[in-house]
Structure formats: C-alpha cells, structure tokens
Amino acid sequence: MTESSDSRSKTLNFNVGVLGHVDSGKTSLARALSSTASTAAFDKNPQSRERGITLDLGFSSFTVDLPDQLRESGGHQYDSLQFTLVDCPGHASLIRTIIGGAQIIDLMMLVVDVVKGVQTQTAECLLIGELTCPRMVVILNKTDLLPPNKRQSAIEKMTKRLHKTLERTRFKECPVIAVAAKPGGPEAPDAQEPQGVPELIELLKRQAYLPHRDPKGSLLMAVDHCFSIRGQGTVMTGTILQGSLAVNDTVEIPALKVTKKVKSVQMFRKPVSGAMQGDRVGVCVTQFDPKLLERGVVCTPGSLRTLYAALISVRKIDYFKGSLSTRAKFHITVGHETVMARVTFFGLPPVENPQSPSDNKPPPSDPQPRPLDTPFSFDREYFYQEVYVIGQGEAGSGPDPEQWALLEFERPVTCPSLCLVIGSKLDTDIHANACRLAFQGRLLEGFEDKGYAEATLPRLRIYKSKHKEGQVERVTDDYTVVGRNLFKKETNLQLFVGLKVTLSTGEAGIIEGGFGQSGKFKIRVSEGLRPETKQLLSSTSKKKGKGGGKGEPAKEDETKADSQPIGINLHFKRYIFDPHKKMVQS
C-alpha cells in the first residue's frame, strides 16, 4: 500500500518476477513493459551492457488502472495497480541471485525463446517458481525471428509442448502468450514497435490478485542495492518481505550489527511517509558506507538471528539426479544468503513410520507430498540416515517419508525463522544439462551459539542402530556361559557390562564382564539355561575334545557340519551426538 505525499491516491504494488534462460530477452521485455525504471533496473553492470545480459536483479515498474476484478474482490481502497518487474539473471552461475529474487514475487513470467524452447536454466527457473510463487504466465519471446508464413504454426507447436512440460507442475494450464519484445534483437534501433506487449499487459491485469499484505510483525526488508546520494545519505533499495516501515523508525543491519534511523522513504521516486509488506522502497539513512552492504537484509532491531547451524524439514527435488548423502556439502540458500553447509539427514524410527509395508493399499495415482512445516521436537527420537530416503511402501512408489536435516554452515547466516531453504549443487558443470537444485525445506530450529556442537547437539536424539553377533564357547554352570567373537581383543568391555543379549536358542542374558585377555566375556542367564541348550553345548564341547587318533579328523569334520554353534545377538543404539558415546537398549 502506497500513499504519495503529493496525492491521496493509493497504489497496490504487485511483484512480477521475470525469469528465464540467458539471452531469452527478459530485460528487453521488462524495458518494453516499463514506464518507470528503478535504481537497479536495466543492467547497470558494464559486463552486462556489453553482452546485453542481466547480472543482477533489475527492478522497474509500470502502473495501470485498478482492474475491476481486484476492486470487486476487496481492493476498493486502491485506485491503481503498480506492477514491479523483478528481472532475474539467466546465468547458470547466478542461480543464487534468482533464488534471492524469487522469494519476493507474487507472479512469475517465464520467458522462453520461441526458437530454442525450454533450456536448462528455463527448467531451473520453473523449479524455483514452483518453490516460491503461486502463479505463472509463460512468454514466448522473439517471435519476429520465425518466418512469417510459419509463425503461427510454430507458436502453436511450442505452446502445446510447454503445456505438456507443465502438466506435472503446479502451473498446469497456465496462460502462454507470444511477443516480440525487441524486434530485430538487442542491437536493432528502437524504431520498431514491440509486438504483443499491450496484449501481455491485459493478460497481467487479468492474472493479478490481491496478495496477502500484513503490516503487523517485525520489519524484514530484502535489500538488493545500496548507494550514496551526496548531501542526502545512503539509500538502500529493496522489497519489504514482512512488517512495515516509517520515517524516523530505527532499523538494524544485522550482518554488520549496526542500527540506523530512517531519514526518508521513497517509492519509485515519490516520497512516502511509510511502506508495508510487498512494497518496493528506497530507504535513506545517514552516516553509512554503501560499500558495506550490496545485498542483505534490514530488520527491526533484534528480530533476526545469526545462525551457525539449523534444523530443517527436507524434501528432495524430483529433477535432481544424484542421491542426497549425509556428510555431503551443499550450497544452502536461506534468507538472502547462499552459504556452504554440511548436511546430516534423519527421519522417524522405522517402526514409527506411519506407512508400514503392511498397509497394502496402492498409493494414490498422484500422491501429494507432505507439507514442509513438519514439526520437529527435541523430546522425540529420530533415526540417523546415510542418505535421504525416497518413496515408501514395498514398491517405494508412495510419497517420500517425513525427513529432516541438520545443516552446519561454513560461516554464520542471518535469516528469519521458518524461512524457505533451498539446497543446491552449484559447483556442477553449468553447461551440463542437469538440474542443480537438490532439496527444499523450512527452517524449524536455529543454533545461535558458536559452540552449538557441545551446547545443543547432545540434545538431539538421533540414533544409529547397532547389531553384533558372536558365539557361545562353553558353559561354566547352569546360569553362566562364556562367549567369543562379539568383541575385538582391544575393545573396552566395561562399556558393554550390563547390556542384554539373546542366545539363538531363545534365552536372554546380561553381559557380566570380560573373561581372560582375548575379548571373551561372561554372560549371566538369570532364568537358567534350558536342558536342551545345555545338552547342545555339552555335545559340541565333547565333540571338540574328541579326536587325536589317526582316523579321527573325518569325525571332527562331521560334527562341524552337523552342529551349529549357539549364536549370541547384541542389539543396541547409540545417539550420534552423545559426547559419552553410551550404548542404549530399549
């Protein structure tokens, strides 16, 4: 909501992300649509001007009369609708910038080169849109490059192909429109009018909705540019993600641990007294060096946390081909930062998993993935996983089970709670035709203590199941046997004293302590050994004792094949973050 100081009209701001593969014509399209260019708009970067490509988020806007459907659906307090265009870069190596831009958009325009169709980055942009945005419009650009006699059939063919691609996404049946944003290409003189742009503006007006805007709560503003104006101060431009902001408010730049007073606020060069969630603003503060903050966040003092590690809910992105392994490192985009982190995956203990194989119901034809805000509790036990688990049931065709991950950041990150988290492998070859977005999640718990490994991780009840097998060597009395092959010679047996074991004949016993120096141990069977067990043990030991004559070895071989030794099974679990490495039995 905007109220200009020079007029009483109110403008609804609606953020439209312009995403697509490099050189698909996003910037030309934004330029064709725009009437007012904001600070960062249209490639301030010299490298970008040279090649005609966008290297950072560009912003520009245009304003139209408020469409009737918005007035009827509760927007009667507004007079006009301002489309703020967020032109995201198409460079594969700048995917982290796109993710930063996609977190602030209400509608996505996916720009596709009509000649080349869907390319690697087009697919990645589509994915990012799916994770961050409720609606989409597909633009088939560069139609002027198609021969006039084949133009219509080529457009129809590409539209059909795109609808097929979008069938399994949240954007199925989204509108597709053909335009030529810059006939003749970026070098051509501006004499030629763009084609299809008025129709596109009408389509955008029809697609616009009243986004949920809430002025309550702490301020969180995503800053994408920072520059100084002589005699005024430093201006930070960005989008308000939550809360509101007014002249004379004090704001914090958490990454630098500094607070500043807001001197003035502008929206597309018009001074305003305040702004709220969804608005694109320039905020002027004094005595601040713009070089210290190119991108980042500004917030209500004390409202954001700086985290060294975090717990997230996690879901694999289907198009990612590799497996997700514990201890692997991923690029984690959280808030407006991208940082490397080591990941540990964990889930519910196998028995607790709600969909056990005994549920022989076939999975629904289009199983819905579970929501990402799956709660986490420190009071619950979780099962350590070497890899992220895909699918459920015997066929593994159901949705993935509930899973979480511990992220340990290489450097601390500043972010709001419950924010979206995206894990990627950005070091994959950018020319490889492969999706680099690996998983998504929500931040559920954050650890602000640098010493979180000692202070907090021991509270995490994530365990590994362990199983050891040995054999009974001999019986010493009706209640005691000596075992072997369960431990190595150098094992500290004291750690295992008191643990329960079961014999393959069914008796339960407790490890009493070591026996000799070679890793053997004594087991106390409180109920006593069964007669048949004793018989089995005495016959094996007798047979072992026999032989020695010339013809005997054959008989001993016979007994070896004939009698299986009695096995000893030891099951326990170990909590992976327990500093004492205790073994626990349920």
Coordinates of C-alpha atoms in Angstrom, one line a residue:
M1 CA 0.0 0.0 0.0
T2 CA 1.4 3.4 -1.0
E3 CA 0.2 6.8 -0.2
S4 CA 2.1 9.5 -2.0
S5 CA 2.7 12.8 -0.2
D6 CA 1.6 14.8 -3.3
S7 CA -1.7 12.9 -3.9
R8 CA -4.2 10.9 -1.9
S9 CA -4.4 8.1 -4.5
K10 CA -3.5 4.6 -3.2
T11 CA -1.5 2.2 -5.3
L12 CA -1.4 -1.6 -4.9
N13 CA 2.1 -2.9 -5.5
F14 CA 2.3 -6.3 -7.3
N15 CA 5.7 -8.0 -7.8
V16 CA 6.2 -9.9 -11.0
G17 CA 9.4 -11.9 -11.4
V18 CA 10.8 -12.1 -15.0
L19 CA 12.8 -15.4 -15.1
G20 CA 14.2 -17.5 -18.0
H21 CA 17.3 -18.8 -19.7
V22 CA 20.1 -16.4 -20.5
D23 CA 19.5 -14.4 -23.7
S24 CA 15.8 -15.2 -23.8
G25 CA 15.1 -11.5 -23.9
K26 CA 13.9 -10.8 -20.3
T27 CA 15.5 -7.4 -20.0
S28 CA 14.1 -6.2 -23.3
L29 CA 10.6 -7.4 -22.2
A30 CA 10.9 -5.6 -18.9
R31 CA 12.0 -2.5 -20.8
A32 CA 9.1 -2.7 -23.2
L33 CA 6.7 -3.1 -20.3
S34 CA 8.0 -0.4 -18.1
S35 CA 7.3 3.2 -17.7
T36 CA 9.5 3.9 -14.7
A37 CA 12.9 2.4 -14.2
S38 CA 14.1 1.9 -10.6
T39 CA 17.7 2.3 -9.4
A40 CA 19.0 -1.1 -10.3
A41 CA 16.9 -1.6 -13.4
F42 CA 18.3 -2.5 -16.8
D43 CA 21.8 -3.7 -16.2
K44 CA 24.0 -1.2 -14.5
N45 CA 26.9 -3.7 -14.8
P46 CA 29.3 -2.9 -17.7
Q47 CA 29.9 -6.6 -18.4
S48 CA 26.2 -7.0 -18.7
R49 CA 25.8 -4.0 -21.0
E50 CA 28.5 -5.4 -23.3
R51 CA 26.8 -8.7 -23.7
G52 CA 23.2 -7.4 -23.2
I53 CA 22.5 -9.8 -20.3
T54 CA 21.4 -9.2 -16.7
L55 CA 23.9 -10.0 -14.0
D56 CA 21.9 -8.8 -11.0
L57 CA 18.3 -8.3 -10.1
G58 CA 16.9 -5.4 -12.0
F59 CA 13.7 -3.6 -10.9
S60 CA 11.4 -1.4 -12.9
S61 CA 7.6 -0.7 -12.8
F62 CA 4.6 0.4 -14.7
T63 CA 1.2 1.5 -13.3
V64 CA -2.3 0.7 -14.7
D65 CA -5.9 1.5 -13.5
L66 CA -7.0 -1.0 -10.9
P67 CA -8.7 -3.9 -12.8
D68 CA -12.4 -4.5 -12.0
Q69 CA -11.8 -8.0 -10.5
L70 CA -9.5 -6.5 -7.9
R71 CA -12.0 -3.8 -6.9
E72 CA -14.7 -6.4 -6.6
S73 CA -12.6 -8.8 -4.6
G74 CA -11.9 -6.3 -1.8
G75 CA -9.4 -3.9 -3.3
H76 CA -11.8 -0.9 -3.4
Q77 CA -9.3 1.2 -1.2
Y78 CA -6.9 1.3 -4.2
D79 CA -7.0 3.5 -7.3
S80 CA -4.2 1.9 -9.3
L81 CA -2.1 -1.2 -9.7
Q82 CA 1.6 -1.0 -9.9
F83 CA 3.5 -3.9 -11.5
T84 CA 7.0 -4.1 -10.1
L85 CA 9.1 -6.2 -12.5
V86 CA 12.0 -8.1 -10.9
D87 CA 14.3 -9.0 -13.8
C88 CA 16.2 -12.1 -12.6
P89 CA 19.5 -13.1 -14.3
G90 CA 19.6 -16.1 -16.5
H91 CA 23.2 -17.0 -15.9
A92 CA 23.5 -20.6 -14.6
S93 CA 26.3 -19.5 -12.2
L94 CA 24.0 -16.8 -10.8
I95 CA 21.2 -19.1 -9.7
R96 CA 21.7 -17.9 -6.2
T97 CA 20.6 -14.4 -7.3
I98 CA 17.5 -15.8 -8.9
I99 CA 16.6 -17.6 -5.7
G100 CA 17.0 -14.3 -3.9
G101 CA 14.7 -12.6 -6.3
A102 CA 12.1 -15.3 -6.4
Q103 CA 11.4 -15.0 -2.7
I104 CA 9.7 -11.6 -3.2
I105 CA 7.4 -12.3 -6.2
D106 CA 3.6 -12.6 -6.5
L107 CA 3.5 -13.8 -10.1
M108 CA 6.2 -15.2 -12.4
M109 CA 6.7 -14.5 -16.0
L110 CA 8.8 -17.3 -17.5
V111 CA 10.4 -16.1 -20.7
V112 CA 11.1 -18.7 -23.3
D113 CA 13.0 -18.2 -26.6
V114 CA 10.4 -19.4 -29.1
V115 CA 13.1 -20.7 -31.4
K116 CA 15.1 -22.6 -28.7
G117 CA 12.3 -23.8 -26.4
V118 CA 12.9 -25.0 -22.8
Q119 CA 16.6 -24.9 -21.9
T120 CA 18.5 -26.0 -18.7
Q121 CA 18.0 -22.7 -16.9
T122 CA 14.4 -22.4 -18.1
A123 CA 13.8 -25.6 -16.2
E124 CA 15.6 -24.4 -13.1
C125 CA 13.7 -21.1 -13.2
L126 CA 10.5 -23.1 -13.4
L127 CA 11.5 -25.1 -10.4
I128 CA 12.4 -22.0 -8.4
G129 CA 9.0 -20.6 -9.3
E130 CA 7.3 -23.8 -8.1
L131 CA 9.0 -23.4 -4.7
T132 CA 8.4 -19.7 -4.3
C133 CA 5.5 -18.5 -6.3
P134 CA 1.7 -19.3 -6.7
R135 CA 1.1 -18.2 -10.3
M136 CA 2.8 -18.1 -13.6
V137 CA 2.5 -16.7 -17.2
V138 CA 4.7 -18.1 -20.0
I139 CA 6.0 -15.7 -22.6
L140 CA 7.2 -17.0 -25.9
N141 CA 9.6 -14.2 -26.9
K142 CA 11.4 -13.4 -30.2
T143 CA 8.5 -14.4 -32.5
D144 CA 10.0 -11.9 -35.0
L145 CA 12.7 -14.5 -35.7
L146 CA 10.2 -17.0 -37.1
P147 CA 9.4 -16.9 -40.8
P148 CA 6.0 -15.0 -41.2
N149 CA 4.4 -17.9 -43.2
K150 CA 5.3 -20.5 -40.5
R151 CA 5.0 -18.2 -37.4
Q152 CA 1.5 -19.2 -36.2
S153 CA 2.1 -22.9 -36.5
A154 CA 5.5 -22.7 -34.7
I155 CA 3.9 -20.7 -31.9
E156 CA 1.0 -23.3 -31.6
K157 CA 3.5 -26.2 -31.6
M158 CA 5.7 -24.6 -28.9
T159 CA 2.6 -23.7 -26.8
K160 CA 1.5 -27.4 -26.9
R161 CA 5.0 -28.6 -26.0
L162 CA 5.1 -26.2 -23.0
H163 CA 1.7 -27.3 -21.7
K164 CA 2.9 -30.9 -21.8
T165 CA 6.1 -29.8 -19.8
L166 CA 3.9 -28.0 -17.2
E167 CA 1.4 -30.8 -16.8
R168 CA 3.0 -32.3 -13.7
T169 CA 3.7 -28.9 -12.0
R170 CA 1.5 -26.5 -10.0
F171 CA 1.4 -24.3 -13.2
K172 CA -0.5 -26.7 -15.5
E173 CA -2.8 -24.9 -17.9
C174 CA -1.2 -21.5 -17.2
P175 CA -1.6 -18.9 -19.9
V176 CA 1.0 -18.8 -22.7
I177 CA 1.4 -15.7 -24.8
A178 CA 3.6 -14.8 -27.8
V179 CA 5.5 -11.5 -28.1
A180 CA 8.5 -9.9 -29.8
A181 CA 9.9 -7.6 -27.1
K182 CA 12.7 -6.2 -29.2
P183 CA 12.1 -6.9 -32.9
G184 CA 15.5 -7.2 -34.7
G185 CA 17.4 -8.1 -31.5
P186 CA 19.2 -6.0 -28.8
E187 CA 21.3 -4.2 -31.4
A188 CA 18.4 -3.1 -33.6
P189 CA 17.3 0.6 -33.5
D190 CA 14.2 1.3 -31.3
A191 CA 12.2 2.4 -34.3
Q192 CA 10.3 -0.9 -34.5
E193 CA 7.5 -1.2 -32.0
P194 CA 7.4 -4.3 -29.7
Q195 CA 4.8 -6.8 -30.7
G196 CA 2.2 -8.3 -28.4
V197 CA 3.1 -6.1 -25.4
P198 CA -0.4 -4.4 -25.0
E199 CA -2.0 -7.9 -25.0
L200 CA 0.5 -9.0 -22.4
I201 CA -0.3 -6.1 -20.1
E202 CA -4.0 -7.0 -20.4
L203 CA -3.2 -10.6 -19.5
L204 CA -1.1 -9.5 -16.5
K205 CA -4.1 -7.4 -15.3
R206 CA -6.4 -10.4 -15.6
Q207 CA -3.8 -12.6 -13.7
A208 CA -3.3 -10.1 -10.8
Y209 CA -4.8 -10.9 -7.5
L210 CA -4.9 -9.2 -4.0
P211 CA -1.7 -10.6 -2.4
H212 CA -1.8 -11.1 1.3
R213 CA -0.2 -8.0 2.8
D214 CA 0.2 -7.7 6.6
P215 CA 1.8 -4.6 8.2
K216 CA 2.0 -6.3 11.6
G217 CA 5.1 -8.0 13.0
S218 CA 8.8 -7.2 12.8
L219 CA 10.2 -5.5 9.7
L220 CA 12.1 -7.6 7.3
M221 CA 13.4 -6.0 4.1
A222 CA 15.4 -7.7 1.4
V223 CA 18.0 -5.1 0.2
D224 CA 19.3 -5.6 -3.3
H225 CA 21.2 -2.3 -3.9
C226 CA 22.9 0.3 -1.8
F227 CA 24.3 3.6 -3.0
S228 CA 25.0 7.1 -1.7
I229 CA 23.5 10.5 -2.7
R230 CA 25.6 13.5 -1.9
G231 CA 24.1 15.7 0.7
Q232 CA 21.3 13.1 1.5
G233 CA 22.9 10.0 2.9
T234 CA 22.9 6.3 1.8
V235 CA 19.9 4.8 0.1
M236 CA 19.1 1.1 0.4
T237 CA 16.6 -0.2 -2.1
G238 CA 14.7 -3.4 -1.7
T239 CA 11.4 -5.1 -1.0
I240 CA 9.6 -5.3 2.3
L241 CA 9.1 -9.1 3.0
Q242 CA 7.2 -8.6 6.3
G243 CA 6.0 -5.9 8.6
S244 CA 6.1 -2.2 7.9
L245 CA 8.5 0.8 8.0
A246 CA 8.1 4.5 8.6
V247 CA 10.2 7.7 8.6
N248 CA 12.1 8.1 11.9
D249 CA 12.0 4.3 12.6
T250 CA 15.2 2.7 13.8
V251 CA 16.3 -0.3 11.7
E252 CA 19.1 -2.8 12.1
I253 CA 21.5 -4.2 9.5
P254 CA 22.1 -7.5 11.3
A255 CA 25.1 -8.6 9.2
L256 CA 27.0 -5.6 10.4
K257 CA 25.4 -5.4 13.8
V258 CA 24.6 -1.6 13.3
T259 CA 21.3 0.3 13.8
K260 CA 20.3 3.4 11.8
K261 CA 17.4 5.9 11.8
V262 CA 15.2 6.1 8.7
K263 CA 15.6 9.7 7.3
S264 CA 13.2 9.3 4.4
V265 CA 11.4 6.7 2.3
Q266 CA 10.6 6.7 -1.4
M267 CA 8.7 4.5 -3.8
F268 CA 9.7 4.8 -7.4
R269 CA 11.0 8.3 -6.8
K270 CA 7.9 9.5 -4.9
P271 CA 8.4 10.4 -1.2
V272 CA 6.1 8.5 1.2
S273 CA 5.7 8.5 5.0
G274 CA 5.8 4.7 5.3
A275 CA 5.5 1.4 3.5
M276 CA 4.4 -2.2 4.3
Q277 CA 4.9 -5.8 3.2
G278 CA 5.1 -6.3 -0.5
D279 CA 6.2 -2.7 -1.2
R280 CA 9.4 -1.9 -3.2
V281 CA 11.1 1.1 -1.4
G282 CA 14.2 3.2 -1.2
V283 CA 15.2 3.9 2.4
C284 CA 17.6 6.8 3.2
V285 CA 19.8 6.6 6.3
T286 CA 22.8 8.8 7.2
Q287 CA 26.5 8.1 8.1
F288 CA 26.6 4.6 6.5
D289 CA 29.1 3.4 3.9
P290 CA 27.2 1.8 1.0
K291 CA 30.1 -0.4 0.1
L292 CA 29.4 -2.4 3.3
L293 CA 26.1 -3.6 2.1
E294 CA 25.4 -4.5 -1.5
R295 CA 22.8 -7.2 -0.7
G296 CA 21.3 -8.5 2.5
V297 CA 18.5 -7.8 5.0
V298 CA 17.4 -4.9 7.2
C299 CA 15.1 -5.6 10.1
T300 CA 13.5 -4.4 13.4
P301 CA 16.4 -4.3 15.9
G302 CA 17.0 -7.7 17.5
S303 CA 14.4 -9.5 15.4
L304 CA 16.7 -11.6 13.3
R305 CA 19.1 -14.3 14.4
T306 CA 22.5 -15.2 13.2
L307 CA 22.9 -19.0 13.0
Y308 CA 25.8 -21.3 13.0
A309 CA 23.6 -24.4 12.3
A310 CA 20.0 -25.2 11.8
L311 CA 17.4 -28.0 11.7
I312 CA 15.1 -28.0 8.6
S313 CA 12.3 -30.1 7.3
V314 CA 13.5 -31.5 3.9
R315 CA 12.1 -32.7 0.6
K316 CA 14.2 -33.8 -2.4
I317 CA 13.5 -32.0 -5.7
D318 CA 12.4 -34.7 -8.2
Y319 CA 14.5 -33.5 -11.1
F320 CA 17.8 -33.7 -9.1
K321 CA 19.5 -36.8 -10.4
G322 CA 22.1 -37.5 -7.7
S323 CA 21.5 -39.1 -4.2
L324 CA 21.4 -36.8 -1.1
S325 CA 24.1 -38.2 1.2
T326 CA 24.8 -37.4 4.8
R327 CA 28.1 -35.6 5.4
A328 CA 27.9 -34.2 1.8
K329 CA 28.2 -30.4 1.4
F330 CA 25.6 -28.4 -0.4
H331 CA 25.1 -24.7 -1.3
I332 CA 22.3 -23.6 1.1
T333 CA 20.2 -20.6 0.1
V334 CA 18.5 -19.2 3.2
G335 CA 17.0 -15.7 3.6
H336 CA 19.1 -13.8 1.1
E337 CA 22.3 -15.6 1.6
T338 CA 23.9 -18.6 -0.1
V339 CA 26.5 -20.5 2.0
M340 CA 28.1 -24.0 2.0
A341 CA 26.9 -26.4 4.7
R342 CA 27.4 -30.0 5.7
V343 CA 24.2 -31.9 5.9
T344 CA 23.0 -34.8 8.2
F345 CA 19.7 -36.5 7.2
F346 CA 17.4 -38.1 9.7
G347 CA 13.8 -39.5 9.9
L348 CA 11.4 -41.2 12.1
P349 CA 12.4 -44.6 13.7
P350 CA 11.4 -47.4 11.2
V351 CA 8.6 -48.8 13.4
E352 CA 7.0 -45.4 13.9
N353 CA 6.8 -44.6 10.2
P354 CA 3.1 -44.1 9.6
Q355 CA 3.0 -46.1 6.3
S356 CA 4.3 -49.5 7.1
P357 CA 4.6 -52.1 4.4
S358 CA 1.6 -53.9 5.9
D359 CA -0.6 -51.1 4.5
N360 CA -1.1 -52.9 1.2
K361 CA -3.3 -50.1 -0.2
P362 CA -1.9 -48.9 -3.5
P363 CA -0.5 -45.4 -3.4
P364 CA -2.8 -42.7 -4.9
S365 CA -2.1 -42.1 -8.6
D366 CA -0.8 -38.6 -7.8
P367 CA 0.4 -38.7 -4.2
Q368 CA 0.5 -35.3 -2.6
P369 CA 3.9 -34.5 -1.0
R370 CA 3.6 -33.7 2.7
P371 CA 3.8 -30.1 3.8
L372 CA 7.2 -28.7 4.6
D373 CA 6.4 -27.2 8.0
T374 CA 6.6 -30.7 9.6
P375 CA 7.2 -30.0 13.3
F376 CA 10.4 -31.1 15.0
S377 CA 10.7 -31.9 18.7
F378 CA 13.8 -32.3 20.9
D379 CA 11.8 -34.8 23.0
R380 CA 11.4 -37.3 20.2
E381 CA 13.8 -39.9 19.0
Y382 CA 14.9 -39.9 15.3
F383 CA 16.7 -42.3 13.1
Y384 CA 20.1 -41.5 11.5
Q385 CA 20.1 -41.9 7.7
E386 CA 23.2 -42.3 5.5
V387 CA 21.0 -40.9 2.6
Y388 CA 17.7 -39.2 2.1
V389 CA 15.0 -41.9 1.7
I390 CA 12.9 -41.9 -1.5
G391 CA 9.4 -43.3 -1.6
Q392 CA 7.5 -45.5 0.9
G393 CA 6.0 -49.0 1.0
E394 CA 7.3 -52.1 -0.7
A395 CA 7.3 -50.6 -4.2
G396 CA 8.7 -47.3 -3.0
S397 CA 6.1 -45.5 -5.1
G398 CA 4.4 -43.5 -2.3
P399 CA 5.4 -40.0 -1.3
D400 CA 8.8 -39.7 0.5
P401 CA 8.5 -40.2 4.3
E402 CA 8.9 -37.3 6.7
Q403 CA 12.5 -36.3 6.9
W404 CA 14.7 -33.6 8.4
A405 CA 18.3 -32.4 8.1
L406 CA 20.9 -30.8 10.3
L407 CA 22.7 -28.0 8.4
E408 CA 26.1 -27.0 9.7
F409 CA 27.1 -23.7 8.0
E410 CA 30.7 -22.9 7.0
R411 CA 30.0 -19.3 8.0
P412 CA 27.2 -17.9 10.1
V413 CA 24.0 -16.8 8.3
T414 CA 21.4 -14.2 9.2
C415 CA 17.8 -15.2 8.5
P416 CA 14.2 -15.1 9.7
S417 CA 12.7 -18.2 11.3
L418 CA 10.5 -20.6 9.3
C419 CA 12.1 -19.2 6.0
L420 CA 12.4 -21.3 2.9
V421 CA 15.7 -23.2 2.5
I422 CA 17.0 -24.4 -0.9
G423 CA 19.9 -26.8 -1.2
S424 CA 21.8 -26.9 -4.5
K425 CA 25.0 -28.3 -6.1
L426 CA 26.1 -25.1 -7.8
D427 CA 29.5 -26.5 -8.4
T428 CA 28.1 -28.9 -11.0
D429 CA 29.2 -28.0 -14.6
I430 CA 27.0 -25.1 -15.6
H431 CA 26.8 -26.4 -19.2
A432 CA 25.7 -29.9 -18.2
N433 CA 22.1 -30.5 -18.9
A434 CA 21.3 -31.3 -15.3
C435 CA 19.2 -29.7 -12.5
R436 CA 21.4 -28.4 -9.7
L437 CA 18.6 -27.7 -7.2
A438 CA 18.7 -30.7 -4.8
F439 CA 16.3 -30.2 -2.0
Q440 CA 14.0 -27.7 -0.4
G441 CA 12.9 -27.2 3.2
R442 CA 11.8 -24.9 6.0
L443 CA 14.0 -23.6 8.8
L444 CA 12.5 -25.1 12.0
E445 CA 15.2 -24.5 14.7
G446 CA 18.4 -22.4 14.6
F447 CA 21.5 -22.5 16.7
E448 CA 23.0 -19.1 17.5
D449 CA 25.7 -20.4 19.8
K450 CA 29.1 -20.8 18.1
G451 CA 29.7 -23.8 20.4
Y452 CA 26.4 -25.5 19.3
A453 CA 28.2 -28.8 18.8
E454 CA 28.8 -29.1 22.6
A455 CA 25.9 -27.0 23.9
T456 CA 23.0 -28.1 21.7
L457 CA 23.7 -31.1 19.5
P458 CA 23.7 -33.5 22.5
R459 CA 20.0 -32.6 23.0
L460 CA 19.3 -34.1 19.5
R461 CA 18.1 -37.7 20.0
I462 CA 19.3 -39.0 16.6
Y463 CA 20.5 -42.6 16.9
K464 CA 22.1 -45.3 14.8
S465 CA 21.1 -49.0 15.3
K466 CA 23.9 -51.4 16.0
H467 CA 23.9 -55.2 15.9
K468 CA 26.8 -57.5 16.9
E469 CA 26.9 -61.3 16.6
G470 CA 29.1 -63.8 18.5
Q471 CA 29.0 -67.5 19.6
V472 CA 28.8 -69.3 22.9
E473 CA 32.2 -71.0 23.5
R474 CA 31.2 -73.1 26.6
V475 CA 29.0 -73.4 29.6
T476 CA 30.5 -72.8 33.1
D477 CA 27.4 -73.6 35.1
D478 CA 23.6 -73.6 34.7
Y479 CA 23.4 -69.8 34.7
T480 CA 26.7 -68.8 33.1
V481 CA 28.2 -69.2 29.6
V482 CA 31.4 -67.8 28.1
G483 CA 31.1 -66.1 24.7
R484 CA 33.5 -65.2 21.9
N485 CA 33.8 -63.3 18.6
L486 CA 31.5 -60.5 19.7
F487 CA 34.3 -58.0 20.6
K488 CA 37.9 -57.4 19.4
K489 CA 40.7 -58.1 21.7
E490 CA 41.3 -54.3 22.3
T491 CA 37.7 -53.5 23.0
N492 CA 37.0 -51.9 26.4
L493 CA 34.5 -54.5 27.7
Q494 CA 33.5 -52.3 30.6
L495 CA 31.4 -50.2 28.2
F496 CA 29.2 -53.2 27.5
V497 CA 28.8 -54.6 31.0
G498 CA 25.0 -54.8 31.9
L499 CA 23.8 -54.9 28.3
K500 CA 21.2 -57.5 27.4
V501 CA 21.9 -60.2 24.8
T502 CA 19.9 -63.1 23.4
L503 CA 21.0 -66.6 22.5
S504 CA 20.0 -68.2 19.3
T505 CA 18.3 -70.9 21.5
G506 CA 16.0 -68.2 22.9
E507 CA 17.4 -67.4 26.4
A508 CA 18.1 -63.8 27.4
G509 CA 21.2 -62.9 29.4
I510 CA 23.3 -60.0 30.6
I511 CA 27.0 -59.3 29.9
E512 CA 28.7 -59.7 33.2
G513 CA 32.3 -58.8 32.2
G514 CA 35.4 -60.0 30.4
F515 CA 36.9 -63.5 30.6
G516 CA 40.6 -63.6 30.0
Q517 CA 42.5 -61.2 27.8
S518 CA 41.4 -62.3 24.3
G519 CA 38.0 -60.4 24.1
K520 CA 36.0 -63.3 25.5
F521 CA 33.2 -62.5 28.0
K522 CA 30.8 -63.9 30.6
I523 CA 27.0 -63.9 30.2
R524 CA 24.7 -64.4 33.1
V525 CA 21.4 -66.1 32.2
S526 CA 19.2 -65.3 35.2
E527 CA 16.4 -67.8 34.2
G528 CA 18.9 -70.5 33.7
L529 CA 19.9 -72.4 30.6
R530 CA 17.3 -74.8 29.1
P531 CA 18.1 -78.5 29.3
E532 CA 18.3 -78.8 25.5
T533 CA 20.7 -75.8 25.3
K534 CA 23.0 -77.5 27.9
Q535 CA 22.8 -80.7 26.0
L536 CA 23.7 -78.9 22.8
L537 CA 26.6 -77.2 24.4
S538 CA 27.9 -80.3 26.2
S539 CA 27.7 -82.3 22.9
T540 CA 29.6 -79.7 21.0
S541 CA 32.3 -79.3 23.6
K542 CA 32.6 -83.1 23.9
K543 CA 32.9 -83.5 20.2
K544 CA 35.5 -80.8 20.1
G545 CA 37.5 -82.6 22.8
K546 CA 37.5 -85.9 20.8
G547 CA 39.9 -87.0 18.1
G548 CA 43.7 -87.1 18.1
G549 CA 43.9 -90.7 16.7
K550 CA 44.9 -91.4 13.2
G551 CA 41.5 -91.9 11.8
E552 CA 39.7 -89.2 13.8
P553 CA 39.8 -85.9 11.8
A554 CA 37.0 -87.1 9.5
K555 CA 34.7 -87.5 12.6
E556 CA 35.5 -83.9 13.7
D557 CA 34.6 -82.5 10.3
E558 CA 31.3 -84.4 10.5
T559 CA 30.5 -82.7 13.8
K560 CA 31.4 -79.3 12.5
A561 CA 28.9 -79.8 9.6
D562 CA 26.4 -81.4 12.0
S563 CA 26.2 -79.0 14.9
Q564 CA 25.9 -75.2 14.5
P565 CA 27.4 -73.2 17.4
I566 CA 24.9 -71.3 19.6
G567 CA 24.8 -67.6 18.5
I568 CA 24.8 -64.5 20.7
N569 CA 23.0 -61.4 19.5
L570 CA 23.6 -58.0 20.9
H571 CA 21.3 -55.1 19.8
F572 CA 21.8 -51.5 21.0
K573 CA 21.6 -48.0 19.7
R574 CA 24.0 -45.1 20.0
Y575 CA 23.0 -41.4 19.9
I576 CA 25.3 -39.8 17.3
F577 CA 25.8 -36.6 19.3
D578 CA 26.2 -38.2 22.7
P579 CA 29.6 -37.0 23.9
H580 CA 29.9 -40.1 26.2
K581 CA 29.1 -42.5 23.3
K582 CA 26.8 -44.5 25.6
M583 CA 25.1 -47.7 24.3
V584 CA 21.4 -47.7 25.0
Q585 CA 18.9 -50.5 24.8
S586 CA 15.1 -50.0 24.9

